[in-house]
Short mmCIF file of C-alpha atoms in Angstrom, two decimals:
data_model
loop_
_atom_site.label_atom_id
_atom_site.label_comp_id
_atom_site.label_asym_id
_atom_site.label_seq_id
_atom_site.Cartn_x
_atom_site.Cartn_y
_atom_site.Cartn_z
CA ILE A 212 -16.80 13.71 3.46
CA GLY A 213 -16.67 11.84 6.53
CA ASN A 214 -19.20 14.11 9.07
CA ARG A 215 -19.16 16.56 6.84
CA LYS A 216 -21.82 17.24 4.38
CA PHE A 217 -21.24 19.60 1.28
CA VAL A 218 -24.00 20.40 -0.73
CA GLY A 219 -24.01 22.44 -4.54
CA LYS A 220 -25.39 25.08 -4.38
CA LEU A 221 -26.48 27.03 -7.78
CA ASP A 222 -27.32 30.87 -9.14
CA SER A 223 -29.64 32.14 -10.47
CA LYS A 224 -28.72 31.13 -14.09
CA GLY A 225 -28.40 27.41 -13.28
CA GLU A 226 -24.99 27.14 -13.21
CA ILE A 227 -22.56 25.94 -10.36
CA LEU A 228 -21.34 27.78 -7.80
CA GLY A 229 -19.75 25.58 -6.05
CA TYR A 230 -20.14 22.83 -2.83
CA PHE A 231 -20.82 24.43 0.73
CA ASP A 232 -21.32 22.51 4.24
CA SER A 233 -23.86 23.96 6.70
CA LYS A 234 -21.88 26.67 7.91
CA GLY A 235 -20.94 27.61 4.78
CA GLY A 236 -17.44 26.59 3.87
CA GLN A 237 -16.92 26.15 0.97
CA TYR A 238 -15.30 22.37 0.20
CA SER A 239 -11.85 22.68 -3.01
CA ALA A 240 -10.65 19.92 -4.24
CA PRO A 241 -6.55 19.19 -3.68
CA ASP A 242 -4.08 20.17 -5.69
CA ILE A 243 -0.79 18.58 -5.11
CA PHE A 244 2.73 19.70 -7.21
CA PRO A 245 5.66 17.64 -6.84
CA TYR A 246 8.86 19.04 -6.90
CA VAL A 247 11.41 15.68 -8.01
CA SER A 248 15.12 15.56 -6.85
CA ALA A 249 15.99 12.38 -7.40
CA THR A 250 13.44 9.84 -9.49
CA PRO A 251 15.54 7.15 -9.45
CA GLY A 252 18.79 8.22 -7.63
CA PRO A 253 21.83 8.30 -9.96
CA LYS A 254 22.53 5.49 -11.77
CA GLY A 255 22.92 2.74 -9.34
CA GLN A 256 22.05 4.09 -6.56
CA LEU A 257 18.09 2.57 -5.14
CA LYS A 258 16.81 5.82 -3.93
CA ILE A 259 13.89 8.36 -4.60
CA ASP A 260 13.35 11.60 -2.99
CA VAL A 261 10.09 13.47 -4.13
CA THR A 262 8.95 16.95 -1.62
CA TYR A 263 5.33 17.87 -3.08
CA THR A 264 3.68 21.22 -2.15
CA ILE A 265 -0.24 20.64 -1.01
CA ASN A 266 -2.97 23.20 -1.56
CA ASN A 267 -6.40 22.98 -0.26
CA ALA A 268 -6.06 19.77 2.28
CA PRO A 269 -6.51 21.59 5.40
CA SER A 270 -6.12 18.80 8.05
CA SER A 271 -4.09 18.26 11.48
CA GLY A 272 -0.81 16.62 9.21
CA TYR A 273 -0.10 14.66 6.19
CA GLU A 274 1.89 11.34 6.41
CA ILE A 275 2.59 8.77 4.36
CA ILE A 276 1.72 4.73 3.39
CA GLN A 277 3.79 2.77 1.90
CA THR A 278 2.66 -0.66 0.30
CA ALA A 279 4.89 -3.29 -0.84
CA ILE A 280 4.44 -6.13 -3.25
CA ASN A 281 8.15 -8.46 -2.96
CA ASN A 282 9.03 -11.69 -4.89
CA PRO A 283 10.90 -13.85 -1.57
CA ILE A 284 13.93 -12.63 -0.46
CA ASP A 285 16.21 -15.76 0.75
CA GLY A 286 16.08 -16.01 4.14
CA MET A 287 13.93 -13.32 4.55
CA SER A 288 10.14 -13.20 5.34
CA VAL A 289 8.70 -10.02 4.58
CA GLY A 290 4.95 -10.07 4.76
CA THR A 291 2.42 -11.86 4.33
CA MET A 292 1.74 -14.16 0.79
CA CYS A 293 -0.67 -12.69 -1.50
CA GLU A 294 -0.39 -14.23 -4.41
CA GLU A 295 -0.60 -17.71 -6.00
CA ASN A 296 3.22 -17.57 -7.01
CA GLY A 297 4.65 -16.36 -3.25
CA ASP A 298 4.49 -12.69 -3.91
CA GLU A 299 4.43 -11.82 -0.12
CA CYS A 300 2.27 -8.10 0.53
CA PHE A 301 3.23 -5.67 3.82
CA VAL A 302 3.09 -2.37 4.86
CA ASP A 303 6.70 -1.03 4.60
CA GLY A 304 8.11 1.38 7.39
CA ALA A 305 5.90 0.68 10.31
CA GLU A 306 5.23 -2.34 12.72
CA ALA A 307 2.45 -3.95 11.54
CA VAL A 308 -0.13 -5.98 13.69
CA ASN A 309 -0.87 -9.09 11.04
CA SER A 310 2.17 -9.00 8.84
CA ASP A 311 6.32 -9.53 9.18
CA SER A 312 7.52 -6.28 8.41
CA ILE A 313 11.01 -6.14 7.26
CA ILE A 314 11.72 -3.78 10.25
CA CYS A 315 9.66 -5.88 12.63
CA ASN A 316 11.76 -8.36 11.02
CA GLN A 317 15.48 -7.14 11.94
CA PHE A 318 15.10 -4.87 14.72
CA GLY A 319 12.81 -7.20 16.61
CA PHE A 320 10.38 -3.97 17.08
CA GLY A 321 6.34 -5.92 18.71
CA PRO A 322 3.45 -4.74 16.90
CA ASN A 323 3.14 -1.97 19.45
CA ARG A 324 1.83 1.14 16.41
CA ASP A 325 -1.70 1.25 15.76
CA ASP A 326 -0.71 3.49 12.95
CA PRO A 327 0.90 1.92 9.32
CA TYR A 328 2.49 5.93 8.71
CA PHE A 329 6.22 5.71 6.55
CA HIS A 330 8.07 6.33 10.04
CA SER A 331 11.82 7.74 9.94
CA ARG A 332 14.74 5.73 10.98
CA THR A 333 14.97 8.59 13.92
CA LEU A 334 11.80 7.44 14.97
CA VAL A 335 11.76 4.16 14.65
CA TYR A 336 14.88 2.25 15.81
CA GLY A 337 17.29 5.32 16.68
CA LYS A 338 19.75 5.56 13.68
CA GLU A 339 19.82 8.74 11.37
CA ASP A 340 19.61 8.31 6.96
CA ALA A 341 19.18 11.13 5.47
CA TRP A 342 16.93 8.86 2.86
CA ILE A 343 14.44 6.96 4.62
CA GLY A 344 11.06 8.84 5.97
CA ASN A 345 9.12 11.53 5.14
CA ASN A 346 8.89 15.26 7.03
CA SER A 347 5.64 17.44 6.54
CA THR A 348 5.29 20.89 7.17
CA LEU A 349 1.30 22.51 7.42
CA SER A 350 1.06 25.93 6.55
CA GLY A 351 -2.64 27.53 6.14
CA SER A 352 -4.82 25.17 4.45
CA GLY A 353 -1.56 23.38 2.81
CA GLY A 354 1.80 22.50 3.78
CA SER A 355 4.59 20.51 1.85
CA ILE A 356 5.78 16.67 2.36
CA ARG A 357 9.34 14.87 1.27
CA ILE A 358 9.26 11.37 0.51
CA ARG A 359 12.43 9.74 1.15
CA ASP A 360 13.56 5.77 0.24
CA ASN A 361 16.48 3.71 -0.21
CA PRO A 362 14.93 0.32 -0.88
CA THR A 363 18.09 -1.96 -0.79
CA ALA A 364 16.31 -5.13 -0.94
CA ALA A 365 15.32 -4.07 -4.57
CA GLY A 366 18.52 -5.53 -5.22
CA ALA A 367 18.04 -8.73 -3.49
CA THR A 368 14.62 -9.57 -5.79
CA SER A 369 13.55 -10.27 -8.87
CA TYR A 370 11.05 -7.04 -8.45
CA LEU A 371 10.11 -5.08 -6.30
CA ARG A 372 6.97 -2.87 -6.08
CA PHE A 373 5.77 0.13 -3.96
CA GLU A 374 2.61 2.20 -3.65
CA THR A 375 2.57 5.37 -1.77
CA THR A 376 -0.05 7.45 -0.72
CA ILE A 377 -0.45 11.03 0.56
CA VAL A 378 -2.28 10.77 3.78
CA ALA A 379 -4.46 13.93 5.06
CA LYS A 380 -5.47 13.80 9.04
CA ASN A 381 -8.17 14.57 9.93
CA TYR A 382 -9.17 16.42 6.73
CA LEU A 383 -10.99 19.18 6.62
CA GLY A 384 -11.68 18.50 10.45
CA THR A 385 -13.63 15.81 10.03
CA ASN A 386 -11.49 13.08 12.21
CA GLN A 387 -11.21 10.73 9.06
CA ASN A 388 -7.50 10.11 6.89
CA TYR A 389 -7.91 11.13 3.43
CA SER A 390 -6.11 9.92 1.12
CA LEU A 391 -4.83 12.63 -1.37
CA GLY A 392 -3.17 10.40 -3.94
CA SER A 393 -0.84 7.72 -5.01
CA PHE A 394 2.41 7.22 -7.11
CA THR A 395 3.69 3.87 -8.14
CA TRP A 396 7.48 2.83 -7.95
CA GLY A 397 9.91 0.16 -7.85
CA TRP A 398 12.33 -2.18 -10.06
CA ASP A 399 12.92 -5.31 -11.65
CA ASN A 400 16.05 -7.44 -12.51
CA HIS A 401 17.58 -7.36 -8.56
CA GLY A 402 17.80 -3.35 -8.57
CA GLN A 403 18.36 -2.62 -12.43
CA THR A 404 15.01 -1.15 -14.20
CA PHE A 405 12.90 1.49 -12.20
CA VAL A 406 9.58 0.85 -12.38
CA GLY A 407 6.13 2.64 -12.16
CA SER A 408 4.58 5.93 -12.50
CA GLY A 409 6.88 7.37 -10.84
CA PRO A 410 5.89 10.41 -8.32
CA LYS A 411 5.07 13.47 -10.59
CA ALA A 412 2.01 11.94 -11.76
CA LEU A 413 -0.73 11.57 -8.47
CA SER A 414 -3.62 8.57 -8.81
CA PRO A 415 -6.32 6.74 -6.77
CA THR A 416 -4.87 4.58 -4.26
CA SER A 417 -5.31 1.33 -5.29
CA CYS A 418 -8.46 -0.85 -4.23
CA ASN A 419 -4.46 -3.56 -3.78
CA SER A 420 -3.09 -1.37 -2.15
CA LEU A 421 -6.36 -0.64 0.28
CA SER A 422 -6.42 -4.26 0.49
CA ILE A 423 -2.93 -4.66 1.88
CA ILE A 424 -3.39 -1.93 4.57
CA ALA A 425 -6.43 -3.15 6.03
CA ASN A 426 -4.60 -6.49 6.29
CA ASP A 427 -1.51 -4.84 8.41
CA TYR A 428 -3.49 -2.44 10.27
CA PRO A 429 -7.46 -4.00 10.65
CA ASN A 430 -8.61 -0.58 12.82
CA TYR A 431 -7.02 1.79 10.65
CA ILE A 432 -9.74 3.04 8.40
CA ILE A 433 -8.19 5.59 5.05
CA ASN A 434 -10.99 7.22 3.12
CA LYS A 435 -10.10 8.25 -0.66
#
């Protein structure tokens, strides 16, 4: 993982004891447990709220990367066309290098960030919003992260799809950004029908989402 190599060790019976680095540090797979308070929000509200408790994932901090695919919204370009049918793709809630993100379009920010993380409204443009952004904590070899979003644009398009990835920065002291898992969610029918796996089940980050991140942030590297 990054610049750290873990090698399996066997006991006298040939059974695996675990995986260890050159200094005897043992690798433990991350454990993530969600507490979901709104998936989606109350009927008619385009909201999601989930807090993850993270164990066995030592890092310098946890962040969110959220990619999106949507059918174009009338009068507003929110990303780079990525499908033959005209669908647009972008990294959500960040200032992209190659993609016209919603925040850049609405508030005129230039490409002056070098990370794709899902920033809070307070950080990005100075307006507090309890339903946008994330809060994270560190505690020992783990911590927690809360993800909140209120994508009202779903009501203006026939479908909107998100893939939300939890990232451990400097995972295991390797100076690498590591995906701890992703979930998919979104709406059909102009915000009437919730779709996707939802945040109760995490899966490896998809190749499609990784491609969107690579297009918008070519200098950013994420491992999974």
